[in-house]
Amino acid sequence: MRIYRDKNRTGLTQVTCNRCGRQLKVEKGVLKEGCFSADTVFGYFSGKDGTRHRFDLCESCYDALLAEFRVPVEESEERELC
Ligand SMILES: [Zn+2]
């Protein structure tokens, strides 16, 4: 879950892991640790028609989620990091 200074989602002030509730490190509007962010809108053929879900996971909760996967994630090296 992310909290911003204004309604346009600018000026990040807080990021909380939706799974464990830990607050992640944010300095001057910049997230300073690993985080998985999901933002999806469910379409017509889902049971959540038109509903948007957003959530954030700290890196250890992300690892715990992946440990439950039967098929591993696709992994590759990226040269440009944000
Ligand atoms: Zn967590």
Short mmCIF file of C-alpha atoms and ligand atoms in Angstrom, two decimals:
data_model
loop_
_atom_site.label_atom_id
_atom_site.label_comp_id
_atom_site.label_asym_id
_atom_site.label_seq_id
_atom_site.Cartn_x
_atom_site.Cartn_y
_atom_site.Cartn_z
CA MET A 1 0.00 0.00 0.00
CA ARG A 2 1.32 3.37 -0.97
CA ILE A 3 0.55 6.76 0.50
CA TYR A 4 1.24 9.86 -1.55
CA ARG A 5 1.32 13.53 -0.68
CA ASP A 6 -1.53 14.26 -3.10
CA LYS A 7 -4.36 12.54 -4.97
CA ASN A 8 -2.40 12.48 -8.28
CA ARG A 9 -0.11 9.84 -6.72
CA THR A 10 2.93 12.11 -6.65
CA GLY A 11 5.17 12.70 -3.65
CA LEU A 12 5.52 9.17 -2.26
CA THR A 13 5.53 9.34 1.54
CA GLN A 14 4.95 5.76 2.72
CA VAL A 15 5.01 2.17 1.40
CA THR A 16 3.62 -0.64 3.54
CA CYS A 17 3.87 -4.33 2.70
CA ASN A 18 0.31 -5.56 2.31
CA ARG A 19 1.24 -9.07 3.52
CA CYS A 20 3.26 -8.46 6.71
CA GLY A 21 2.44 -4.81 7.41
CA ARG A 22 6.07 -3.67 7.60
CA GLN A 23 6.81 -0.12 6.48
CA LEU A 24 9.46 -0.03 3.78
CA LYS A 25 12.21 2.58 3.73
CA VAL A 26 11.21 5.76 1.86
CA GLU A 27 13.52 8.77 1.74
CA LYS A 28 12.61 12.05 0.06
CA GLY A 29 9.90 10.38 -2.00
CA VAL A 30 12.12 7.50 -3.17
CA LEU A 31 11.61 3.87 -2.16
CA LYS A 32 14.98 2.64 -0.89
CA GLU A 33 14.51 -1.13 -0.77
CA GLY A 34 13.26 -4.00 -2.90
CA CYS A 35 9.52 -4.10 -3.42
CA PHE A 36 7.06 -5.92 -5.62
CA SER A 37 4.22 -3.66 -6.77
CA ALA A 38 1.05 -4.99 -8.38
CA ASP A 39 -1.50 -2.84 -10.16
CA THR A 40 -4.14 -4.65 -12.17
CA VAL A 41 -7.65 -4.09 -13.41
CA PHE A 42 -9.83 -7.18 -13.72
CA GLY A 43 -11.74 -7.33 -16.99
CA TYR A 44 -15.13 -8.55 -18.19
CA PHE A 45 -14.32 -12.25 -17.97
CA SER A 46 -13.32 -12.21 -14.32
CA GLY A 47 -15.39 -12.35 -11.16
CA LYS A 48 -14.11 -8.85 -10.27
CA ASP A 49 -15.36 -7.08 -13.39
CA GLY A 50 -13.83 -3.59 -13.56
CA THR A 51 -12.19 -3.73 -10.13
CA ARG A 52 -8.64 -2.39 -9.72
CA HIS A 53 -6.27 -4.02 -7.22
CA ARG A 54 -3.03 -2.42 -6.09
CA PHE A 55 -0.66 -3.82 -3.51
CA ASP A 56 2.99 -3.90 -2.50
CA LEU A 57 5.09 -6.70 -1.02
CA CYS A 58 8.44 -6.40 0.74
CA GLU A 59 11.18 -8.58 -0.71
CA SER A 60 10.86 -11.35 1.91
CA CYS A 61 7.07 -11.61 1.39
CA TYR A 62 7.66 -11.68 -2.35
CA ASP A 63 10.11 -14.56 -1.86
CA ALA A 64 7.54 -16.38 0.31
CA LEU A 65 4.92 -15.95 -2.42
CA LEU A 66 7.27 -17.29 -5.09
CA ALA A 67 8.11 -20.29 -2.92
CA GLU A 68 4.45 -21.37 -3.35
CA PHE A 69 4.62 -21.28 -7.17
CA ARG A 70 4.53 -24.63 -8.98
CA VAL A 71 6.09 -23.00 -12.03
CA PRO A 72 9.06 -20.75 -11.30
CA VAL A 73 9.12 -17.13 -12.45
CA GLU A 74 10.98 -16.21 -15.60
CA GLU A 75 14.21 -14.56 -14.57
CA SER A 76 16.69 -12.51 -16.59
CA GLU A 77 19.38 -9.90 -16.00
CA GLU A 78 18.49 -6.22 -16.54
CA ARG A 79 21.19 -3.65 -17.16
CA GLU A 80 19.12 -0.54 -16.53
CA LEU A 81 17.73 -0.36 -13.02
CA CYS A 82 15.29 2.18 -11.64
ZN ZN B 1 6.22 -8.14 3.90
#
